[in-house]
PDB file of C-alpha atoms in Angstrom:
ATOM      1  CA  MET A 112     156.652 137.149  82.691  1.00  0.00           C
ATOM      2  CA  THR A 113     153.728 136.086  84.654  1.00  0.00           C
ATOM      3  CA  PRO A 114     154.572 133.481  87.264  1.00  0.00           C
ATOM      4  CA  ASP A 115     152.859 130.073  86.885  1.00  0.00           C
ATOM      5  CA  ARG A 116     149.787 130.167  89.269  1.00  0.00           C
ATOM      6  CA  SER A 117     149.717 126.238  89.302  1.00  0.00           C
ATOM      7  CA  LYS A 118     152.856 126.380  91.619  1.00  0.00           C
ATOM      8  CA  ALA A 119     151.818 129.426  93.701  1.00  0.00           C
ATOM      9  CA  PHE A 120     150.404 127.337  96.581  1.00  0.00           C
ATOM     10  CA  LEU A 121     152.425 124.058  96.281  1.00  0.00           C
ATOM     11  CA  VAL A 122     155.165 122.848  98.722  1.00  0.00           C
ATOM     12  CA  ALA A 123     158.489 123.482  97.026  1.00  0.00           C
ATOM     13  CA  SER A 124     160.054 120.324  98.551  1.00  0.00           C
ATOM     14  CA  ASN A 125     157.976 117.792  96.585  1.00  0.00           C
ATOM     15  CA  GLY A 126     155.794 119.734  94.088  1.00  0.00           C
ATOM     16  CA  HIS A 127     152.543 118.605  95.617  1.00  0.00           C
ATOM     17  CA  PRO A 128     149.801 120.480  97.450  1.00  0.00           C
ATOM     18  CA  ASP A 129     149.995 120.674 101.303  1.00  0.00           C
ATOM     19  CA  PRO A 130     148.077 117.782 102.848  1.00  0.00           C
ATOM     20  CA  ALA A 131     145.860 120.465 104.731  1.00  0.00           C
ATOM     21  CA  ASP A 132     145.225 122.406 101.505  1.00  0.00           C
ATOM     22  CA  LEU A 133     144.193 119.220  99.864  1.00  0.00           C
ATOM     23  CA  THR A 134     141.864 118.344 102.614  1.00  0.00           C
ATOM     24  CA  LEU A 135     140.328 121.855 102.639  1.00  0.00           C
ATOM     25  CA  HIS A 136     140.012 121.670  98.915  1.00  0.00           C
ATOM     26  CA  ALA A 137     137.882 118.380  99.241  1.00  0.00           C
ATOM     27  CA  MET A 138     135.760 120.196 101.812  1.00  0.00           C
ATOM     28  CA  ARG A 139     135.311 123.086  99.244  1.00  0.00           C
ATOM     29  CA  LEU A 140     136.876 125.566 101.844  1.00  0.00           C
ATOM     30  CA  VAL A 141     139.586 126.746  99.374  1.00  0.00           C
ATOM     31  CA  ASN A 142     138.649 129.374  96.724  1.00  0.00           C
ATOM     32  CA  GLY A 143     140.357 131.879  94.462  1.00  0.00           C
ATOM     33  CA  ASP A 144     143.806 131.358  92.872  1.00  0.00           C
ATOM     34  CA  GLN A 145     144.578 128.504  95.533  1.00  0.00           C
ATOM     35  CA  ALA A 146     141.619 126.489  94.350  1.00  0.00           C
ATOM     36  CA  ALA A 147     142.703 127.193  90.866  1.00  0.00           C
ATOM     37  CA  ALA A 148     146.063 125.947  91.504  1.00  0.00           C
ATOM     38  CA  ILE A 149     145.189 122.783  93.167  1.00  0.00           C
ATOM     39  CA  ALA A 150     142.715 121.972  90.455  1.00  0.00           C
ATOM     40  CA  ASP A 151     145.515 122.535  87.881  1.00  0.00           C
ATOM     41  CA  HIS A 152     147.733 120.151  89.704  1.00  0.00           C
ATOM     42  CA  LEU A 153     145.122 117.483  90.065  1.00  0.00           C
ATOM     43  CA  ALA A 154     144.456 117.493  86.309  1.00  0.00           C
ATOM     44  CA  HIS A 155     148.178 115.834  85.974  1.00  0.00           C
ATOM     45  CA  CYS A 156     148.854 114.289  89.147  1.00  0.00           C
ATOM     46  CA  ALA A 157     147.564 110.605  89.548  1.00  0.00           C
ATOM     47  CA  GLU A 158     148.935 110.569  93.248  1.00  0.00           C
ATOM     48  CA  CYS A 159     147.210 113.499  94.421  1.00  0.00           C
ATOM     49  CA  THR A 160     144.000 112.558  92.556  1.00  0.00           C
ATOM     50  CA  ALA A 161     143.886 109.066  94.230  1.00  0.00           C
ATOM     51  CA  GLU A 162     144.669 110.751  97.596  1.00  0.00           C
ATOM     52  CA  LEU A 163     141.685 113.256  97.146  1.00  0.00           C
ATOM     53  CA  GLY A 164     139.545 110.151  96.406  1.00  0.00           C
ATOM     54  CA  ARG A 165     140.587 108.666  99.751  1.00  0.00           C
ATOM     55  CA  ILE A 166     139.857 112.040 101.569  1.00  0.00           C
ATOM     56  CA  HIS A 167     136.377 112.014 100.160  1.00  0.00           C
ATOM     57  CA  GLY A 168     135.787 108.541 101.423  1.00  0.00           C
ATOM     58  CA  ASP A 169     136.734 109.675 104.981  1.00  0.00           C
ATOM     59  CA  LEU A 170     134.413 112.713 104.692  1.00  0.00           C
ATOM     60  CA  VAL A 171     131.505 110.526 103.716  1.00  0.00           C
ATOM     61  CA  LEU A 172     132.403 108.163 106.513  1.00  0.00           C
ATOM     62  CA  ALA A 173     132.349 110.996 108.963  1.00  0.00           C
ATOM     63  CA  VAL A 174     128.969 112.301 107.931  1.00  0.00           C
ATOM     64  CA  LEU A 175     127.459 108.832 108.475  1.00  0.00           C
ATOM     65  CA  THR A 176     128.987 108.085 111.725  1.00  0.00           C
ATOM     66  CA  THR A 177     128.557 111.295 113.528  1.00  0.00           C
ATOM     67  CA  GLY A 178     125.421 112.788 115.108  1.00  0.00           C
ATOM     68  CA  LEU A 179     123.354 115.672 113.918  1.00  0.00           C
ATOM     69  CA  GLU A 180     124.879 118.776 115.326  1.00  0.00           C
ATOM     70  CA  THR A 181     124.554 122.466 114.051  1.00  0.00           C
ATOM     71  CA  PRO A 182     128.055 123.911 113.926  1.00  0.00           C
ATOM     72  CA  ALA A 183     129.084 127.292 115.150  1.00  0.00           C
ATOM     73  CA  ALA A 184     129.033 130.174 112.781  1.00  0.00           C
ATOM     74  CA  SER A 185     132.601 130.857 113.549  1.00  0.00           C
ATOM     75  CA  ALA A 186     133.781 127.237 112.566  1.00  0.00           C
ATOM     76  CA  ARG A 187     135.217 127.978 109.124  1.00  0.00           C
ATOM     77  CA  GLU A 188     136.911 131.220 110.184  1.00  0.00           C
ATOM     78  CA  ARG A 189     138.671 129.388 113.203  1.00  0.00           C
ATOM     79  CA  LEU A 190     139.802 126.651 110.815  1.00  0.00           C
ATOM     80  CA  LEU A 191     141.131 128.995 108.200  1.00  0.00           C
ATOM     81  CA  GLY A 192     142.837 130.896 110.801  1.00  0.00           C
ATOM     82  CA  GLN A 193     144.446 127.755 112.345  1.00  0.00           C
ATOM     83  CA  VAL A 194     145.899 126.661 108.806  1.00  0.00           C
ATOM     84  CA  ALA A 195     147.127 130.146 108.146  1.00  0.00           C
ATOM     85  CA  ARG A 196     149.064 130.051 111.469  1.00  0.00           C
ATOM     86  CA  GLU A 197     150.547 126.803 110.805  1.00  0.00           C
ATOM     87  CA  LYS A 198     151.747 127.896 107.345  1.00  0.00           C
ATOM     88  CA  LYS A 199     153.588 130.638 108.937  1.00  0.00           C
ATOM     89  CA  LEU A 200     155.179 128.513 111.716  1.00  0.00           C
ATOM     90  CA  ALA A 201     156.275 125.919 109.116  1.00  0.00           C
ATOM     91  CA  PRO A 202     160.149 126.228 108.484  1.00  0.00           C
ATOM     92  CA  ALA A 203     161.211 127.113 104.937  1.00  0.00           C
ATOM     93  CA  ALA A 204     162.219 124.004 103.055  1.00  0.00           C
ATOM     94  CA  PRO A 205     166.052 123.870 102.661  1.00  0.00           C
ATOM     95  CA  LYS A 206     167.678 124.642  99.393  1.00  0.00           C
ATOM     96  CA  MET A 207     169.005 121.604  97.517  1.00  0.00           C
ATOM     97  CA  PRO A 208     172.369 121.716  96.045  1.00  0.00           C
ATOM     98  CA  GLU A 209     172.533 122.293  92.318  1.00  0.00           C
ATOM     99  CA  GLN A 210     172.718 119.143  90.418  1.00  0.00           C
ATOM    100  CA  SER A 211     173.780 118.430  86.642  1.00  0.00           C
ATOM    101  CA  GLU A 212     171.066 118.273  84.225  1.00  0.00           C
ATOM    102  CA  SER A 213     171.500 114.559  83.684  1.00  0.00           C
ATOM    103  CA  VAL A 214     170.487 114.005  87.311  1.00  0.00           C
ATOM    104  CA  GLN A 215     166.805 114.595  87.991  1.00  0.00           C
ATOM    105  CA  PRO A 216     165.632 115.127  91.800  1.00  0.00           C
ATOM    106  CA  GLN A 217     163.279 112.503  92.998  1.00  0.00           C
ATOM    107  CA  ALA A 218     160.088 113.904  94.408  1.00  0.00           C
ATOM    108  CA  ARG A 219     159.145 112.537  97.673  1.00  0.00           C
ATOM    109  CA  PRO A 220     155.825 110.823  98.015  1.00  0.00           C
ATOM    110  CA  ILE A 221     152.956 112.926  99.310  1.00  0.00           C
ATOM    111  CA  PRO A 222     151.759 112.144 102.860  1.00  0.00           C
ATOM    112  CA  SER A 223     149.564 109.352 102.953  1.00  0.00           C
ATOM    113  CA  PHE A 224     146.704 110.947 105.087  1.00  0.00           C
ATOM    114  CA  GLY A 225     143.836 109.127 103.367  1.00  0.00           C
ATOM    115  CA  HIS A 226     144.327 105.775 104.940  1.00  0.00           C
ATOM    116  CA  SER A 227     147.073 105.822 107.407  1.00  0.00           C
ATOM    117  CA  GLY A 228     146.232 109.203 108.728  1.00  0.00           C
ATOM    118  CA  SER A 229     142.605 110.158 108.294  1.00  0.00           C
ATOM    119  CA  VAL A 230     141.317 113.511 108.002  1.00  0.00           C
ATOM    120  CA  LEU A 231     138.763 112.565 110.600  1.00  0.00           C
ATOM    121  CA  SER A 232     141.533 113.171 113.276  1.00  0.00           C
ATOM    122  CA  ILE A 233     141.252 116.882 112.607  1.00  0.00           C
ATOM    123  CA  ASP A 234     138.753 118.078 115.170  1.00  0.00           C
ATOM    124  CA  GLU A 235     138.556 121.611 113.625  1.00  0.00           C
ATOM    125  CA  HIS A 236     137.225 120.178 110.331  1.00  0.00           C
ATOM    126  CA  LYS A 237     134.223 118.206 111.767  1.00  0.00           C
ATOM    127  CA  PRO A 238     131.907 121.135 111.924  1.00  0.00           C
ATOM    128  CA  ASN A 239     132.426 122.042 108.287  1.00  0.00           C
ATOM    129  CA  LEU A 240     132.242 118.179 107.360  1.00  0.00           C
ATOM    130  CA  LYS A 241     128.908 117.861 108.669  1.00  0.00           C
ATOM    131  CA  ARG A 242     127.453 120.913 107.023  1.00  0.00           C
ATOM    132  CA  GLY A 243     128.030 120.223 103.237  1.00  0.00           C
ATOM    133  CA  THR A 244     127.979 116.614 102.749  1.00  0.00           C
ATOM    134  CA  ARG A 245     125.502 115.613 105.397  1.00  0.00           C
ATOM    135  CA  LEU A 246     123.131 118.071 103.944  1.00  0.00           C
ATOM    136  CA  ILE A 247     123.336 116.171 100.475  1.00  0.00           C
ATOM    137  CA  VAL A 248     122.790 112.823 102.460  1.00  0.00           C
ATOM    138  CA  LEU A 249     119.797 114.159 104.375  1.00  0.00           C
ATOM    139  CA  THR A 250     118.227 115.718 101.325  1.00  0.00           C
ATOM    140  CA  GLY A 251     118.660 112.290  99.434  1.00  0.00           C
ATOM    141  CA  LEU A 252     116.858 110.558 102.353  1.00  0.00           C
ATOM    142  CA  GLY A 253     113.952 112.978 102.247  1.00  0.00           C
ATOM    143  CA  TRP A 254     113.461 112.459  98.597  1.00  0.00           C
ATOM    144  CA  ALA A 255     113.599 108.667  99.191  1.00  0.00           C
ATOM    145  CA  ALA A 256     111.109 109.023 101.842  1.00  0.00           C
ATOM    146  CA  ALA A 257     109.012 111.205  99.954  1.00  0.00           C
ATOM    147  CA  ALA A 258     109.097 108.565  96.943  1.00  0.00           C
ATOM    148  CA  ALA A 259     108.362 105.839  99.303  1.00  0.00           C
ATOM    149  CA  LEU A 260     105.287 107.818 100.666  1.00  0.00           C
ATOM    150  CA  CYS A 261     104.001 108.434  97.227  1.00  0.00           C
ATOM    151  CA  LEU A 262     104.335 104.818  96.346  1.00  0.00           C
ATOM    152  CA  THR A 263     102.613 103.628  99.384  1.00  0.00           C
ATOM    153  CA  SER A 264      99.780 106.118  98.838  1.00  0.00           C
ATOM    154  CA  GLY A 265      99.469 105.027  95.236  1.00  0.00           C
ATOM    155  CA  LEU A 266      99.230 101.235  96.320  1.00  0.00           C
ATOM    156  CA  LEU A 267      96.583 102.086  98.994  1.00  0.00           C
ATOM    157  CA  LEU A 268      94.612 104.064  96.591  1.00  0.00           C
ATOM    158  CA  ARG A 269      94.614 101.326  94.089  1.00  0.00           C
ATOM    159  CA  ASP A 270      93.694  98.664  96.798  1.00  0.00           C
ATOM    160  CA  ARG A 271      90.857 101.006  97.879  1.00  0.00           C
ATOM    161  CA  GLN A 272      89.462 101.144  94.277  1.00  0.00           C
ATOM    162  CA  ASN A 273      89.740  97.483  93.698  1.00  0.00           C
ATOM    163  CA  LEU A 274      87.997  96.732  96.968  1.00  0.00           C
ATOM    164  CA  ARG A 275      85.214  99.207  95.782  1.00  0.00           C
ATOM    165  CA  ARG A 276      84.794  97.786  92.469  1.00  0.00           C
ATOM    166  CA  ASP A 277      84.683  94.103  93.986  1.00  0.00           C
ATOM    167  CA  LEU A 278      82.080  95.396  96.494  1.00  0.00           C
ATOM    168  CA  ALA A 279      79.961  96.801  93.677  1.00  0.00           C
ATOM    169  CA  ALA A 280      80.240  93.523  91.608  1.00  0.00           C
ATOM    170  CA  GLN A 281      79.016  91.584  94.816  1.00  0.00           C
ATOM    171  CA  GLN A 282      76.240  93.787  95.478  1.00  0.00           C
ATOM    172  CA  SER A 283      75.201  93.489  91.941  1.00  0.00           C
ATOM    173  CA  GLN A 284      75.289  89.722  92.018  1.00  0.00           C
ATOM    174  CA  ILE A 285      73.475  89.658  95.291  1.00  0.00           C
ATOM    175  CA  GLY A 286      70.704  91.877  93.698  1.00  0.00           C
ATOM    176  CA  ARG A 287      70.352  89.392  90.960  1.00  0.00           C
ATOM    177  CA  LEU A 288      70.348  86.370  93.201  1.00  0.00           C
ATOM    178  CA  ASP A 289      67.632  88.229  95.206  1.00  0.00           C
ATOM    179  CA  ALA A 290      65.567  88.842  92.242  1.00  0.00           C
ATOM    180  CA  ASP A 291      66.054  85.160  90.975  1.00  0.00           C
ATOM    181  CA  ALA A 292      64.884  84.028  94.429  1.00  0.00           C
ATOM    182  CA  ALA A 293      62.032  86.087  94.473  1.00  0.00           C
ATOM    183  CA  GLN A 294      60.929  85.028  91.021  1.00  0.00           C
ATOM    184  CA  ALA A 295      61.425  81.254  92.008  1.00  0.00           C
ATOM    185  CA  HIS A 296      59.300  81.870  95.172  1.00  0.00           C
ATOM    186  CA  GLN A 297      56.543  83.662  93.011  1.00  0.00           C
ATOM    187  CA  LEU A 298      56.658  80.680  90.508  1.00  0.00           C
ATOM    188  CA  MET A 299      56.394  78.003  93.246  1.00  0.00           C
ATOM    189  CA  ASP A 300      53.402  79.928  94.725  1.00  0.00           C
ATOM    190  CA  ALA A 301      51.693  80.053  91.333  1.00  0.00           C
ATOM    191  CA  LEU A 302      52.214  76.359  90.574  1.00  0.00           C
ATOM    192  CA  THR A 303      51.067  75.245  93.968  1.00  0.00           C
ATOM    193  CA  ASP A 304      48.190  77.668  94.297  1.00  0.00           C
ATOM    194  CA  PRO A 305      44.959  75.689  95.340  1.00  0.00           C
ATOM    195  CA  GLY A 306      42.931  78.274  93.365  1.00  0.00           C
ATOM    196  CA  ALA A 307      44.843  77.983  90.059  1.00  0.00           C
ATOM    197  CA  MET A 308      43.328  75.993  87.154  1.00  0.00           C
ATOM    198  CA  ARG A 309      45.611  73.621  85.351  1.00  0.00           C
ATOM    199  CA  VAL A 310      44.785  72.871  81.556  1.00  0.00           C
ATOM    200  CA  SER A 311      46.691  70.523  79.230  1.00  0.00           C
ATOM    201  CA  MET A 312      47.111  71.511  75.710  1.00  0.00           C
ATOM    202  CA  ARG A 313      47.679  69.630  72.214  1.00  0.00           C
ATOM    203  CA  MET A 314      47.035  70.019  68.609  1.00  0.00           C
ATOM    204  CA  PRO A 315      43.439  70.338  67.885  1.00  0.00           C
ATOM    205  CA  ALA A 316      41.455  67.193  66.750  1.00  0.00           C
ATOM    206  CA  THR A 317      44.538  65.139  67.212  1.00  0.00           C
ATOM    207  CA  PRO A 318      45.239  62.240  69.518  1.00  0.00           C
ATOM    208  CA  LYS A 319      48.371  62.790  71.710  1.00  0.00           C
ATOM    209  CA  PRO A 320      50.887  60.510  69.904  1.00  0.00           C
ATOM    210  CA  GLN A 321      54.682  60.947  70.623  1.00  0.00           C
ATOM    211  CA  GLY A 322      56.359  63.755  68.912  1.00  0.00           C
ATOM    212  CA  VAL A 323      53.198  65.861  68.647  1.00  0.00           C
ATOM    213  CA  PRO A 324      53.313  69.393  70.141  1.00  0.00           C
ATOM    214  CA  SER A 325      51.909  69.385  73.579  1.00  0.00           C
ATOM    215  CA  GLY A 326      51.956  71.718  76.711  1.00  0.00           C
ATOM    216  CA  GLY A 327      50.170  72.849  79.908  1.00  0.00           C
ATOM    217  CA  VAL A 328      48.821  75.961  81.640  1.00  0.00           C
ATOM    218  CA  THR A 329      48.738  76.878  85.330  1.00  0.00           C
ATOM    219  CA  TYR A 330      46.310  79.845  85.698  1.00  0.00           C
ATOM    220  CA  ASN A 331      45.039  81.786  88.509  1.00  0.00           C
ATOM    221  CA  PRO A 332      42.562  84.508  87.394  1.00  0.00           C
ATOM    222  CA  GLN A 333      42.237  86.162  91.079  1.00  0.00           C
ATOM    223  CA  LYS A 334      46.013  86.954  90.969  1.00  0.00           C
ATOM    224  CA  GLY A 335      46.635  87.231  87.300  1.00  0.00           C
ATOM    225  CA  THR A 336      49.463  84.631  87.192  1.00  0.00           C
ATOM    226  CA  LEU A 337      50.077  82.302  84.334  1.00  0.00           C
ATOM    227  CA  ILE A 338      52.680  79.713  83.608  1.00  0.00           C
ATOM    228  CA  PHE A 339      52.692  77.806  80.241  1.00  0.00           C
ATOM    229  CA  LEU A 340      55.282  75.116  79.204  1.00  0.00           C
ATOM    230  CA  ALA A 341      55.406  73.225  75.833  1.00  0.00           C
ATOM    231  CA  SER A 342      57.383  70.589  74.109  1.00  0.00           C
ATOM    232  CA  ASN A 343      57.842  69.220  70.608  1.00  0.00           C
ATOM    233  CA  MET A 344      57.126  72.725  69.098  1.00  0.00           C
ATOM    234  CA  GLY A 345      58.208  72.919  65.588  1.00  0.00           C
ATOM    235  CA  ALA A 346      60.605  75.536  64.161  1.00  0.00           C
ATOM    236  CA  LEU A 347      59.011  78.680  62.634  1.00  0.00           C
ATOM    237  CA  GLU A 348      59.838  80.832  59.583  1.00  0.00           C
ATOM    238  CA  GLN A 349      61.779  83.958  59.966  1.00  0.00           C
ATOM    239  CA  TYR A 350      59.890  86.973  61.443  1.00  0.00           C
ATOM    240  CA  LYS A 351      57.281  84.357  62.994  1.00  0.00           C
ATOM    241  CA  ALA A 352      56.196  83.691  66.499  1.00  0.00           C
ATOM    242  CA  TYR A 353      53.981  81.456  68.616  1.00  0.00           C
ATOM    243  CA  GLU A 354      51.429  83.531  70.577  1.00  0.00           C
ATOM    244  CA  LEU A 355      49.432  82.129  73.606  1.00  0.00           C
ATOM    245  CA  TRP A 356      45.803  83.311  74.030  1.00  0.00           C
ATOM    246  CA  ILE A 357      43.327  83.048  76.952  1.00  0.00           C
ATOM    247  CA  ILE A 358      39.766  82.684  75.867  1.00  0.00           C
ATOM    248  CA  PRO A 359      37.515  84.284  78.632  1.00  0.00           C
ATOM    249  CA  ALA A 360      34.582  82.254  80.151  1.00  0.00           C
ATOM    250  CA  ASP A 361      32.196  85.185  79.078  1.00  0.00           C
ATOM    251  CA  ASN A 362      32.975  84.526  75.522  1.00  0.00           C
ATOM    252  CA  SER A 363      34.525  88.043  75.178  1.00  0.00           C
ATOM    253  CA  ALA A 364      37.649  88.600  72.725  1.00  0.00           C
ATOM    254  CA  PRO A 365      40.629  86.507  73.330  1.00  0.00           C
ATOM    255  CA  ILE A 366      43.309  88.052  75.631  1.00  0.00           C
ATOM    256  CA  PRO A 367      47.017  87.753  74.227  1.00  0.00           C
ATOM    257  CA  ALA A 368      49.217  86.228  76.893  1.00  0.00           C
ATOM    258  CA  GLY A 369      52.578  86.599  75.407  1.00  0.00           C
ATOM    259  CA  THR A 370      54.635  85.400  72.371  1.00  0.00           C
ATOM    260  CA  PHE A 371      57.490  82.752  72.406  1.00  0.00           C
ATOM    261  CA  HIS A 372      60.052  81.027  70.397  1.00  0.00           C
ATOM    262  CA  PRO A 373      60.981  77.304  70.938  1.00  0.00           C
ATOM    263  CA  ASP A 374      64.512  76.208  71.427  1.00  0.00           C
ATOM    264  CA  ARG A 375      66.560  73.651  69.255  1.00  0.00           C
ATOM    265  CA  GLN A 376      64.850  70.932  71.214  1.00  0.00           C
ATOM    266  CA  GLY A 377      61.350  72.146  70.569  1.00  0.00           C
ATOM    267  CA  ASN A 378      60.852  73.411  74.163  1.00  0.00           C
ATOM    268  CA  ALA A 379      59.115  76.566  74.954  1.00  0.00           C
ATOM    269  CA  SER A 380      57.582  78.671  77.874  1.00  0.00           C
ATOM    270  CA  VAL A 381      55.511  81.850  78.799  1.00  0.00           C
ATOM    271  CA  VAL A 382      56.098  82.622  82.492  1.00  0.00           C
ATOM    272  CA  MET A 383      54.312  85.143  84.490  1.00  0.00           C
ATOM    273  CA  PRO A 384      53.111  87.600  81.581  1.00  0.00           C
ATOM    274  CA  ASP A 385      51.453  91.020  82.402  1.00  0.00           C
ATOM    275  CA  LEU A 386      47.839  90.030  82.782  1.00  0.00           C
ATOM    276  CA  PRO A 387      44.747  91.626  84.048  1.00  0.00           C
ATOM    277  CA  LYS A 388      43.309  90.164  87.258  1.00  0.00           C
ATOM    278  CA  GLY A 389      39.913  88.733  87.770  1.00  0.00           C
ATOM    279  CA  ILE A 390      39.294  87.106  84.237  1.00  0.00           C
ATOM    280  CA  PRO A 391      38.114  83.665  84.457  1.00  0.00           C
ATOM    281  CA  ALA A 392      39.227  81.565  81.457  1.00  0.00           C
ATOM    282  CA  LYS A 393      37.295  78.501  79.707  1.00  0.00           C
ATOM    283  CA  ALA A 394      40.176  77.764  77.458  1.00  0.00           C
ATOM    284  CA  PHE A 395      43.509  78.396  75.999  1.00  0.00           C
ATOM    285  CA  GLY A 396      45.058  78.455  72.543  1.00  0.00           C
ATOM    286  CA  VAL A 397      48.268  78.929  70.551  1.00  0.00           C
ATOM    287  CA  THR A 398      48.698  80.519  66.909  1.00  0.00           C
ATOM    288  CA  ILE A 399      51.371  81.500  64.743  1.00  0.00           C
ATOM    289  CA  GLU A 400      51.723  85.201  64.378  1.00  0.00           C
ATOM    290  CA  PRO A 401      54.076  87.922  63.133  1.00  0.00           C
ATOM    291  CA  ASP A 402      57.279  88.144  65.467  1.00  0.00           C
ATOM    292  CA  GLY A 403      55.960  91.113  67.465  1.00  0.00           C
ATOM    293  CA  GLY A 404      52.405  89.541  68.114  1.00  0.00           C
ATOM    294  CA  THR A 405      49.003  90.632  67.422  1.00  0.00           C
ATOM    295  CA  GLN A 406      45.816  91.756  69.266  1.00  0.00           C
ATOM    296  CA  THR A 407      43.617  89.253  67.287  1.00  0.00           C
ATOM    297  CA  PRO A 408      44.535  85.590  66.740  1.00  0.00           C
ATOM    298  CA  THR A 409      45.274  84.392  63.372  1.00  0.00           C
ATOM    299  CA  MET A 410      43.310  80.871  62.635  1.00  0.00           C
ATOM    300  CA  PRO A 411      43.990  78.117  62.782  1.00  0.00           C
ATOM    301  CA  LEU A 412      44.969  77.127  66.149  1.00  0.00           C
ATOM    302  CA  VAL A 413      48.215  75.076  66.460  1.00  0.00           C
ATOM    303  CA  MET A 414      47.415  74.061  70.178  1.00  0.00           C
ATOM    304  CA  PHE A 415      44.276  74.069  72.115  1.00  0.00           C
ATOM    305  CA  GLY A 416      43.128  73.178  75.802  1.00  0.00           C
ATOM    306  CA  ASN A 417      40.165  73.607  78.065  1.00  0.00           C
TER     307      ASN A 417
END
């Protein structure tokens, strides 16, 4: 009958693995039948399982408290040789007298080398402790550092993109402000230009009572600048618009100066339309035209001024 391999490497006196073998098993230095026997024993022994957990704790503590050193290549061989010599020198366990079947021998507790006697006191184990578990710890630290670097890089990239977007928005706003400032400056120059003519406008052949459409034109023929402002303008039908006309002093055809729609309060304006320069005007008029405007005025005039 094949002997039970689970007892091949156990101490006969108490039925538990030798403390040194359990320590080597925790450091993964035991293999073959001996490793299988210890694993079989740990599967049904709560005491040895708890002791193995304490040994693992000591091993982790050793990795975290010792400096980084490269172990010698012969460290494992020296450790295994030392353990083999200690096993040969250990005296055989005395045979116990036979007892009756009704009296069961009590197993002695395994040595408490997890707390009272730490595996850290075995100097020969230190090189092997540093090699396995420390490698796991250092690998984990490397991955954590890489993750932190990736996170930091992502945050910096996001901040850079936000700054670029904010800068672009600010530059666009500055451009709009510059354009508005230039237009305001141009309007101020047109309104205050001594060479500009100023004409009041109203409904033809109608006095200027309150509530009647009225307006005014500031026009500089040399620069081709024009500003028209009106009030009390009536609402129009759909697809209709008011159109402003310049009536030249040489009695040539009227020049369209732009279409406009009044707001809900009846206010309207035509500001700086694209006009030819050097055309003196003798009068100005407003007609009602199709929404896109025309090149020839449609009578009658709804406003006139000269």
